[in-house]
XYZ file of C-alpha atoms in Angstrom:
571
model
C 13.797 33.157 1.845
C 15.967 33.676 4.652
C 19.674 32.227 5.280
C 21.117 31.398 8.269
C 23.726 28.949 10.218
C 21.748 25.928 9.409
C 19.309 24.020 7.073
C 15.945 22.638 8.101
C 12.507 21.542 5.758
C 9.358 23.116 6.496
C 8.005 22.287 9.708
C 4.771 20.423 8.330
C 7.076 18.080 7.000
C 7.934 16.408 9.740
C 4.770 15.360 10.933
C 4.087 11.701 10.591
C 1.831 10.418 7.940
C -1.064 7.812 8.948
C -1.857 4.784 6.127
C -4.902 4.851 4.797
C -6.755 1.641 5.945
C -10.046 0.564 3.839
C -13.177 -1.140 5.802
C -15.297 -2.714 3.374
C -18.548 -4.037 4.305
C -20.453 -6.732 3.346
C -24.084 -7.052 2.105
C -26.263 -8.318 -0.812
C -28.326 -11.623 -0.327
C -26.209 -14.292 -2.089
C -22.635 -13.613 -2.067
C -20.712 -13.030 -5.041
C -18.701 -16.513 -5.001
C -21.416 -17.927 -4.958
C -23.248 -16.627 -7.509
C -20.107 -17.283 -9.581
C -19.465 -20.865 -8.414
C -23.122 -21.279 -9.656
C -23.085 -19.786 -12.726
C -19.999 -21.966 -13.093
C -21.164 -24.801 -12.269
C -24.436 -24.784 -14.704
C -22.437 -23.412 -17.839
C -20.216 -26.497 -17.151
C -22.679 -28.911 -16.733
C -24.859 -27.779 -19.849
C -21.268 -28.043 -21.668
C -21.036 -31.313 -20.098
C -24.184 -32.339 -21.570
C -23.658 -30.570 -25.215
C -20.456 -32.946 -25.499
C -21.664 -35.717 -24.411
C -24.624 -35.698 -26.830
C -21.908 -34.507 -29.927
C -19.547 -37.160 -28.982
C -22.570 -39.793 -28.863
C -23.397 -38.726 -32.332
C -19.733 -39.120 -33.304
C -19.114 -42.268 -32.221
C -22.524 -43.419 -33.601
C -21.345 -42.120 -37.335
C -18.395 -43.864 -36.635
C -19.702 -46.744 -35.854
C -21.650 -46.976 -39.009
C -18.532 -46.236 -41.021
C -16.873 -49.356 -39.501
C -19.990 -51.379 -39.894
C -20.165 -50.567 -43.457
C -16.869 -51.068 -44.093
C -17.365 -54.618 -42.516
C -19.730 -55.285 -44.480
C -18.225 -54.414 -47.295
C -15.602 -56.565 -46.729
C -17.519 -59.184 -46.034
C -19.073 -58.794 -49.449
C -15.675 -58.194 -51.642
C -14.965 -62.005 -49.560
C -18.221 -63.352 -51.126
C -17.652 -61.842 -54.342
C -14.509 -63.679 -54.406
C -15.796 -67.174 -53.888
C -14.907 -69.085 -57.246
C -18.219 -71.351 -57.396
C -20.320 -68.003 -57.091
C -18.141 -66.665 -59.854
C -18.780 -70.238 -62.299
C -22.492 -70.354 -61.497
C -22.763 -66.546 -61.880
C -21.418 -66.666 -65.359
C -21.722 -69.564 -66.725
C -25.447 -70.668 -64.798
C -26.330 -74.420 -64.320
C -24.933 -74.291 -60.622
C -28.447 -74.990 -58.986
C -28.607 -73.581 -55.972
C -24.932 -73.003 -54.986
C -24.863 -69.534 -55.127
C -27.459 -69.317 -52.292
C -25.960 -72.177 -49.997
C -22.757 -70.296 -50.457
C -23.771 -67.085 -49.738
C -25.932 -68.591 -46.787
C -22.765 -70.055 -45.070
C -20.989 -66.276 -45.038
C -23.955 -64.624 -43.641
C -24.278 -66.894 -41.220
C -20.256 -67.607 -40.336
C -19.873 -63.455 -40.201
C -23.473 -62.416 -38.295
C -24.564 -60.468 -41.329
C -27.947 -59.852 -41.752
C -27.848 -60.970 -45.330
C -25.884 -61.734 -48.463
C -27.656 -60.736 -51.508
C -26.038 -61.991 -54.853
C -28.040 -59.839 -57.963
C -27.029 -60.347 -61.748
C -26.926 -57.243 -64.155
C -30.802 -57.196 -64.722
C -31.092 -57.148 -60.897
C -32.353 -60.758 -59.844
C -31.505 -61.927 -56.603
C -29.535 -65.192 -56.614
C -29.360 -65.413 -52.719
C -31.463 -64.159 -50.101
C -32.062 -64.814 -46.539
C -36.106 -64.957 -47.254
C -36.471 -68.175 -49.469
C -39.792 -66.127 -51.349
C -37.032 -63.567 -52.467
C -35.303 -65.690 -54.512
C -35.600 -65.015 -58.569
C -37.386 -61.909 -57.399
C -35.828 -58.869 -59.055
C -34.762 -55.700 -56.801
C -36.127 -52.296 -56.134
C -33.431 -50.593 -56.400
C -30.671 -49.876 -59.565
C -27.255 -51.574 -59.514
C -24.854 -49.456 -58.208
C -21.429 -51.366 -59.135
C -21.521 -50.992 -63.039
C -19.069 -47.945 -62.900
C -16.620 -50.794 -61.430
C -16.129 -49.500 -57.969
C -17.233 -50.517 -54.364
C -19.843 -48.792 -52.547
C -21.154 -48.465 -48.701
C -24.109 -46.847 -46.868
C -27.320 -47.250 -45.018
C -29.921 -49.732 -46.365
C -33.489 -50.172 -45.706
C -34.118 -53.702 -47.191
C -36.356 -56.680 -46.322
C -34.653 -57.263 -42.860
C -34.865 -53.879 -41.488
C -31.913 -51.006 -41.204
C -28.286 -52.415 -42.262
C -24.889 -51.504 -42.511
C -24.557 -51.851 -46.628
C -21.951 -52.818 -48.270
C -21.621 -54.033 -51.827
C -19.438 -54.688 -54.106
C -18.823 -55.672 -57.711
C -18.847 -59.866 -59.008
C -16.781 -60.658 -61.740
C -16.902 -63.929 -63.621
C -13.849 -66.232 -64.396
C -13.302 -64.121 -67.792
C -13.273 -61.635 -65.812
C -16.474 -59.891 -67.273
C -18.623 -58.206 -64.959
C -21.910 -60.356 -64.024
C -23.546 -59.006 -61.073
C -23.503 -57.094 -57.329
C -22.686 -58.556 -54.122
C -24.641 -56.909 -51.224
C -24.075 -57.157 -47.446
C -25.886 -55.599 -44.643
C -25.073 -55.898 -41.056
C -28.127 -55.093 -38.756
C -28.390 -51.978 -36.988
C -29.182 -53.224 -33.793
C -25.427 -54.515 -33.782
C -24.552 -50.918 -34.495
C -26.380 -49.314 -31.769
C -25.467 -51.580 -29.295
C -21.750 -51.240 -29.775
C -22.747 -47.288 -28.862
C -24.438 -48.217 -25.820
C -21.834 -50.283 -24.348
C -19.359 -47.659 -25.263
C -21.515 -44.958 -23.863
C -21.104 -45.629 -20.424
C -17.320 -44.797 -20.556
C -18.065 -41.408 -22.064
C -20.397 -40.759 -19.517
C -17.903 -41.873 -16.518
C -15.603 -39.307 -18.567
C -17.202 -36.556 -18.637
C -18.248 -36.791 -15.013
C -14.811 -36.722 -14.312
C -14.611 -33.382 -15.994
C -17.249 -31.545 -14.903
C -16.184 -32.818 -11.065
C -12.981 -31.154 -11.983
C -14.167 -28.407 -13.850
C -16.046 -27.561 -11.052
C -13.171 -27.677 -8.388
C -12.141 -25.521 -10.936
C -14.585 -23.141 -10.463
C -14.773 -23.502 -7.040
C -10.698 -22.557 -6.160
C -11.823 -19.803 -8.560
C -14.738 -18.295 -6.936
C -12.449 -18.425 -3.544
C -9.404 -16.283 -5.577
C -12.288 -13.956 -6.741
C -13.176 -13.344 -3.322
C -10.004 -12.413 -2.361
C -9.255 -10.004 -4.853
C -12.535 -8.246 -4.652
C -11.789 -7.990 -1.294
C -15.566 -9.791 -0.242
C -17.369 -7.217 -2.459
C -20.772 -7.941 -4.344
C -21.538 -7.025 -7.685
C -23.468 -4.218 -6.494
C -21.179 -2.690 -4.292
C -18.419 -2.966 -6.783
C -20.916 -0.890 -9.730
C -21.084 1.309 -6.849
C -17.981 1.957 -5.866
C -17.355 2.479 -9.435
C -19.896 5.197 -10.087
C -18.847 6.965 -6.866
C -14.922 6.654 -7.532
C -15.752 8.238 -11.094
C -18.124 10.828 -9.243
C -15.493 11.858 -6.753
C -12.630 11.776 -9.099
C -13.667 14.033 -11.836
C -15.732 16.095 -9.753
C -13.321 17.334 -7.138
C -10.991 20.540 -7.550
C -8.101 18.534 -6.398
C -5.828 16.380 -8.085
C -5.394 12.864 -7.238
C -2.820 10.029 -8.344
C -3.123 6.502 -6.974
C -0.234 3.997 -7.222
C -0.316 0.496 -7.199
C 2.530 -1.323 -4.681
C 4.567 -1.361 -7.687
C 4.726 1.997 -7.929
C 2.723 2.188 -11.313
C 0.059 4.609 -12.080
C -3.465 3.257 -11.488
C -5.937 6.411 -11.434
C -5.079 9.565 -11.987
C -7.789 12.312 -12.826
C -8.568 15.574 -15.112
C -7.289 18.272 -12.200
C -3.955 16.061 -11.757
C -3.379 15.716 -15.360
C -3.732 19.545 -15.568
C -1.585 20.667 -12.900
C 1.306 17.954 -13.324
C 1.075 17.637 -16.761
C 1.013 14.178 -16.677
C -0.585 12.961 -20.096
C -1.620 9.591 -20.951
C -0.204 7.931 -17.230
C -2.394 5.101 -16.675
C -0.342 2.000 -16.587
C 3.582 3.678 -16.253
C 5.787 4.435 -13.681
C 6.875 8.394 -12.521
C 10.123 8.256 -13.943
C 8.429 7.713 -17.165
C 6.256 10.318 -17.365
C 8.409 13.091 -15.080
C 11.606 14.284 -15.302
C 13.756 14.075 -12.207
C 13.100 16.929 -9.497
C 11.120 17.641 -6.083
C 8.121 17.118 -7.994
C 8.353 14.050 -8.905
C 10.368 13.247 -4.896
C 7.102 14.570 -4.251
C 4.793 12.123 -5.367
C 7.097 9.204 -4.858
C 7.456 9.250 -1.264
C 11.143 10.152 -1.408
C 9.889 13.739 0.423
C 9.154 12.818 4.032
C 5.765 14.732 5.559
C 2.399 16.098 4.624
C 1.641 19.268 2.932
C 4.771 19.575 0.524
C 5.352 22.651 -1.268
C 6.545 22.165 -4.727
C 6.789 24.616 -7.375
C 6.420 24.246 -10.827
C 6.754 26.532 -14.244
C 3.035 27.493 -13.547
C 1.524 26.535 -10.364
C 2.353 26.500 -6.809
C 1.590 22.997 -5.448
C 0.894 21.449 -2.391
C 1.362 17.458 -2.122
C 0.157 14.927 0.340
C 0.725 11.036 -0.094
C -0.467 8.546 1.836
C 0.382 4.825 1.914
C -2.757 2.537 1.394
C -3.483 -0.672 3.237
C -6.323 -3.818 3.555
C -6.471 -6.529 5.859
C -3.009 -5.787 6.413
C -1.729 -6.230 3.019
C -0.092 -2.791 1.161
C -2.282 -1.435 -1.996
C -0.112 1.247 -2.713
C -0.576 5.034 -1.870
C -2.960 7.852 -3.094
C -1.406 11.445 -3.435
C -3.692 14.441 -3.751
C -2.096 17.409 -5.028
C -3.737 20.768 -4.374
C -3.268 23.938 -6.475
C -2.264 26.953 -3.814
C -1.143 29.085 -6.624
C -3.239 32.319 -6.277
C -3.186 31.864 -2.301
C 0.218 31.949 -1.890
C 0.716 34.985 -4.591
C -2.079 36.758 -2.903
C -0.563 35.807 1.026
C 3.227 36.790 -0.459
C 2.029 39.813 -1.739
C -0.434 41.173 1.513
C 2.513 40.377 3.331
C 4.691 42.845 0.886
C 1.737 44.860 1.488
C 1.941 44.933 5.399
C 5.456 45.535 5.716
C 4.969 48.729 2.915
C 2.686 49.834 5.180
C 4.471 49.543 8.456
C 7.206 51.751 6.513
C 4.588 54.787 5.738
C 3.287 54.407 9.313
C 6.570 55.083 10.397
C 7.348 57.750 7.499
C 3.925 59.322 8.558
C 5.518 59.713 11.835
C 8.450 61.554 10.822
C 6.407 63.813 8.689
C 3.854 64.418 11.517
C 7.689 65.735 13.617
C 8.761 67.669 10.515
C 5.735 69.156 10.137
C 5.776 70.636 13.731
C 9.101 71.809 13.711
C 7.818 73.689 10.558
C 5.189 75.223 12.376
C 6.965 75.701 15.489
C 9.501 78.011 13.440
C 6.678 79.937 11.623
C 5.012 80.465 14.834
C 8.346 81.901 16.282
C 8.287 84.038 13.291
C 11.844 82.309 11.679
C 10.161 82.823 8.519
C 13.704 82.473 6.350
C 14.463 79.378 8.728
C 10.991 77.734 8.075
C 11.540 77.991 4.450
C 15.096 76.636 4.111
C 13.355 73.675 6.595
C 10.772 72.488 4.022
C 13.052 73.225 1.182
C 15.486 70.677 2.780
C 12.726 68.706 3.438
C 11.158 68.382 -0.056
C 14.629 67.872 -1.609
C 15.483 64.762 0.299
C 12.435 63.185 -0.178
C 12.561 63.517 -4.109
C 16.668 62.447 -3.806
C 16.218 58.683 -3.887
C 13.595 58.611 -6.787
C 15.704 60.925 -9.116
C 18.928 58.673 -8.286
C 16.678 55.937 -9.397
C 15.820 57.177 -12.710
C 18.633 58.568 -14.050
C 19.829 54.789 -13.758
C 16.651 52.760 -14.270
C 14.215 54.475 -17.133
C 11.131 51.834 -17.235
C 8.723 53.155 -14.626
C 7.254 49.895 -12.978
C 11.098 49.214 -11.968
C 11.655 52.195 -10.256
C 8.281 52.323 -8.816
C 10.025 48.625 -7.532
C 12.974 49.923 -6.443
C 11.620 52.947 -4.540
C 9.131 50.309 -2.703
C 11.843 48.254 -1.382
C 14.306 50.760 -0.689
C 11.954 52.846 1.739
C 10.556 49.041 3.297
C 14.332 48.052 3.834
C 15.107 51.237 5.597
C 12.277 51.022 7.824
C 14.035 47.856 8.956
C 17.724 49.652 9.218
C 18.712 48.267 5.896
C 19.937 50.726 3.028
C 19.838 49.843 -0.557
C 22.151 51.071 -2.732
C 21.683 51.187 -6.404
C 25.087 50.618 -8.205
C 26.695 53.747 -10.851
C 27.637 50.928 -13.476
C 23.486 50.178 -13.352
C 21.654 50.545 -16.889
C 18.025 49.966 -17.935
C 15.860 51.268 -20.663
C 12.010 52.273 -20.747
C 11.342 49.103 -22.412
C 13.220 46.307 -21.676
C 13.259 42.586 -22.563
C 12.629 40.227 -19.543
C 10.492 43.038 -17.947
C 7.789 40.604 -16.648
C 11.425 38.416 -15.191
C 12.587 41.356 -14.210
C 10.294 42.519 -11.441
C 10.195 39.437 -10.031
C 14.108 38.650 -9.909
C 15.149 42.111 -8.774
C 11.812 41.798 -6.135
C 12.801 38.502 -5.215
C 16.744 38.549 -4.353
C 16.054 42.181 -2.565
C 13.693 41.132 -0.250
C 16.028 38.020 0.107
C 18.704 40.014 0.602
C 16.891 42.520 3.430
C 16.034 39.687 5.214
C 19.540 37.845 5.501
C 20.994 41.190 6.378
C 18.613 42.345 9.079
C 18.694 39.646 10.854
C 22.037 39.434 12.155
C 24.039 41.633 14.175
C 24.783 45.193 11.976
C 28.265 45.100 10.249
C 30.463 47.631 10.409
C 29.424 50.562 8.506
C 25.872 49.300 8.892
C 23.321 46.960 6.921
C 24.054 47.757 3.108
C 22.456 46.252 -0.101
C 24.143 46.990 -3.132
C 22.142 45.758 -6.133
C 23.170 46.510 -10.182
C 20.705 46.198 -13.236
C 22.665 46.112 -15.809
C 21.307 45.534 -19.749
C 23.898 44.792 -22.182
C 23.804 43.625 -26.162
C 23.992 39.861 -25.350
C 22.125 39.716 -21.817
C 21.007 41.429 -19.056
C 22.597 41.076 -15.705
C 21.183 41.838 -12.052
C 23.378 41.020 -9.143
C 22.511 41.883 -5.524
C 24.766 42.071 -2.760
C 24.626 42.214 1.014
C 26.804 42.201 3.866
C 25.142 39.787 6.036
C 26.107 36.498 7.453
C 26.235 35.083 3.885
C 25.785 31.174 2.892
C 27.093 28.160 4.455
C 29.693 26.217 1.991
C 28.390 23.407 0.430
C 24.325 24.751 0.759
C 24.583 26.687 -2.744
C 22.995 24.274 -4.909
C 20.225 23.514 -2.729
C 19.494 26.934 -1.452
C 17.544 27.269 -5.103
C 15.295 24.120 -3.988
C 11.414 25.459 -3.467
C 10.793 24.637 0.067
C 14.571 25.053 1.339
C 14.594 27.743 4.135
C 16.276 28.155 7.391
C 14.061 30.820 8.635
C 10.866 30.024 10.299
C 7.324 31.535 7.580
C 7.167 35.600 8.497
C 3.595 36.871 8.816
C 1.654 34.918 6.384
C 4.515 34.187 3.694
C 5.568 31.001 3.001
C 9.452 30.892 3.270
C 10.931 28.873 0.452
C 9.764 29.909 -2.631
C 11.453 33.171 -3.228
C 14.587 31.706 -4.706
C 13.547 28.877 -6.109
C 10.599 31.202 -8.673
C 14.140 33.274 -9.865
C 16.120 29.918 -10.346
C 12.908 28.523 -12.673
C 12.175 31.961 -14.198
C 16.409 32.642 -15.472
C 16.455 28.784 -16.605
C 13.975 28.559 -18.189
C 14.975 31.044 -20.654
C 18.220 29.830 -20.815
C 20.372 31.866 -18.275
C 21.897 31.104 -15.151
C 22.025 32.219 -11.748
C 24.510 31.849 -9.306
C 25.462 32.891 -5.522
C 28.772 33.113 -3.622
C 29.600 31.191 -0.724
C 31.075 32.695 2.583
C 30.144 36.064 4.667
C 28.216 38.564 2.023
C 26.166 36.774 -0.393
C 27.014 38.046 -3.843
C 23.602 36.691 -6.095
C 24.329 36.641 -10.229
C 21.241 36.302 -12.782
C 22.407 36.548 -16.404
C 19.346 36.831 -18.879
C 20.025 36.396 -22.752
C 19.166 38.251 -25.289
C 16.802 38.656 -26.877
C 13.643 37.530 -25.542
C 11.924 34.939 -27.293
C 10.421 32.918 -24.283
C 6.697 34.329 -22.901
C 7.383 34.852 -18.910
C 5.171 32.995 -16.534
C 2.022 34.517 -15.710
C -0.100 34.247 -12.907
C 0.003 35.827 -9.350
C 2.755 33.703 -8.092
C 5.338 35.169 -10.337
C 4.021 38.994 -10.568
C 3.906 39.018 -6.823
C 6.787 41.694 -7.127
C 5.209 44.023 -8.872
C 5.124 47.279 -6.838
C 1.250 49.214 -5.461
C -0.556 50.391 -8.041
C 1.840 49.175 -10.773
C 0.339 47.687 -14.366
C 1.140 43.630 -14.448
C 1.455 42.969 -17.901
């Protein structure tokens, strides 16, 4: 990452981002409303018919419950009568008990009034040749009690009711039996029928405007789609979604999670999503600006404790009307470790290019003196020679005594000082063989240094000349690594953000993507619990305090061993 006089996002984030807009075709033979207003329309007729037929029955048992309790009325009324009661105990009455009972079948429309005695002899009965006839059927009032039902008697199907006849002494002496014919029954049910009928017209008519406003909402929220094409779309959106290598989170225009699949769930770490909004499931943090739209552009850079990510979201729209947005998120985690680190490459080999050069020059003056014959001279030369190259990695170790660091530090020194930049490694630096936070190590120290170079080569030289000063520094409670340079330092009030992934104010260099330098050392020191801090003003002063001991596994993956130097072992 480079610093400068002013603050910009990555250039791909300003370009504009076009909606999405669906086109959905129509097709099948029948549409799907109308399959559905049909469908609709049977079940509710059938359901129609079903009640109709129920209620019918209904009303035709309760019909014959009122009819029977008529007529059992009408026979408790007969029972009653005191002359049936004299003749029935006493006798001698002639043929009073039938003109009696006569007059109340007649004056109520029964279909007839049936007086028995207790050894079942009719008394009355609408058929003359009945009378003194004895009955078919038991007596069914000696328990004392009433009783109704259906009767099948001499004049056809009746309404029955009958009921017990008690002389003046009040002694039981015989049955009273009613029946009302069921023609009277059934044609109560077919007058009433008629209204039922008109009824439930009147609710299947509305049942099926029902159905029909129904079918129309349908349509709309299918958007016009069959049956078919909607199984279709289905197979293909499960297809697509768990079969791509990208990760992809669609929102609803509430901004609640509506599809989200495996390779998203992976590389946000999203869980069980379906149904909840980002806040829920994401703590607050470019990520989750990412996803939510709050990050303007395409192609957003956003790193996380284990991958490097790169997020596009794009607003979703039909006939007009907003659906929400889709975001695909794409894992660039390896490619930008493996671009980072061929650019570390290039620039290590630009530096023994031009240390080849200046060997090629020393190795001709060499010669020149030995062909000359200034044998003493030529020696003292490449005496000189060999010493100063073997200077910077002995100053090196007798600070710094684990071998992949000083491998680091010899890599970046000789880079920086191809580019007119000279680190300095600090007297108050101390490092064992072995140390805790190696892994955080390389990358820190790799990271701030080649921050560092590239804030202080880019300006003007200072007086004295472009100078690094960086101390690694391992104590009892933490281990400290602060890099200084003497460049044109960080703008005042830009300190918290200049640890944001994708904050740079340098344009990419060579194929490195600017912005993630800083932001890998602010994730890898808090992560573990330390801090990290940088000075405001001319001459950026960096701070990153790791404690002790280590008890957090480091990151691993190319992204954050990037640092590592040529040819050195990533553990």
């Amino acid at each position: 990452m480079r610093r400068g006089t002013g603050t910009k996002r990555d250039r791909d984030e300003e370009a504009p981002v076009t909606p999405i807009r669906l086109r959905i075709g129509r097709g099948g033979k029948r549409r799907l409303s109308a399959r559905i207003l049909a469908n609709q329309l049977v079940i509710l007729t059938l359901t129609g018919l079903i009640g109709f037929v129920l209620f019918a029955f209904a009303q035709r048992a309760e019909l014959d419950r009122s009819y029977q309790e008529r007529a059992l009325a009408i026979a408790q009324t007969t029972a009653a009568e005191p002359q049936i009661q004299q003749a029935m105990e006493y006798g001698g009455g002639g043929d009073v008990v039938q003109t009696v009972a006569e007059r109340i079948r007649r004056a109520s429309a029964a279909s007839y009034v049936v007086v028995i005695d207790l050894k079942g002899v009719r008394h009355s009965h609408p058929i003359p040749a009945l009378l003194g006839e004895p009955t078919n059927e038991p007596l069914t009032v000696l328990d004392g009690r009433s009783h109704v039902g259906v009767d099948q008697g001499a004049t056809g199907r009746s309404a029955n009711g009958r009921a017990p006849l008690y002389g003046p002494s009040g002694a039981l002496v015989g049955e009273v039996s009613v029946g009302i014919p069921e023609h009277d029954v059934l044609g109560e049910l077919w007058r009433e029928l008629p209204s039922f009928a008109l009824y439930a017209a009147i609710a299947t008519a509305l049942g099926a405007a029902a159905a029909y406003l129904l079918a129309r909402r349908l349509k709309r929220t299918t958007f016009g789609l069959e049956l078919e094409e909607i199984a279709g779309l289905l197979q293909d959106r499960e297809a697509m979604l768990h079969g791509i290598r990208e990760g992809v989170v669609a929102f609803d225009p509430d901004g609640r999670i509506t599809v989200v699949n495996d390779e998203a769930r992976r590389l946000l770490g999203l869980g069980t999503a379906l149904g909840r909004r980002l806040e829920e499931v994401l703590p607050d943090g470019r990520l989750r600006r990412a996803l939510d739209g709050s990050l303007p552009g395409t192609d957003v850079s956003v790193l996380t404790d284990e991958h490097c990510l790169v997020v596009n979201r794009m607003p979703v729209t039909l006939h007009g009307r907003e659906l929400g947005a889709v975001v695909t998120v794409r894992d660039r985690t390896e490619m930008i470790g493996l671009l980072r680190e061929l650019d570390s490459v290039r620039g290590l080999t630009d530096a023994l290019r031009a240390q080849q050069h200046e060997f090629t020059n020393r190795i001709h003056t060499l010669a020149g003196l030995l062909d000359i014959g200034e044998h003493d001279s030529a020696y003292a030369y490449a005496i000189e020679t060999a010493r100063s190259g073997q200077a910077l990695t002995e100053d090196v170790r007798r600070h710094i005594g684990n071998p992949l660091m000083v491998g680091l530090l010899v890599a970046k020194t000789t880079v920086a000082a191809e580019r007119g930049v000279r680190i300095v490694l600090t007297g108050d630096s101390s490092l064992s063989a072995d140390p805790p936070h190696l892994r955080r190590l390389l990358t820190i120290v790799g990271n701030l240094l080649d921050n560092a170079v590239d804030a202080t080569a880019g300006g003007p030289p200072p007086e004295g000349g472009r100078r690094v000063r960086l101390t690694v520094a391992e104590g009892r409670t933490r281990i400290t690594v602060r890099v200084a340079d003497n460049g044109p330092g960080i703008l005042p009030g830009t300190a918290e953000s200049i640890f944001e992934d994708g904050w740079s104010t340098r344009p990419d260099r060579g194929t490195a993507r600017r912005g993630l330098g800083l932001a890998m050392v602010h994730r890898l020191v808090q992560r573990h619990g330390g801090t990290v801090t940088v000075s405001e003003g001319p001459g950026a002063v960096f701070t990153a305090a790791l404690p002790l001991p280590d008890t957090t596994p480091a990151p691993r993956g190319a992204l954050f061993t990037m640092a590592l130097p040529m040819g050195g072992e990533r553990r």
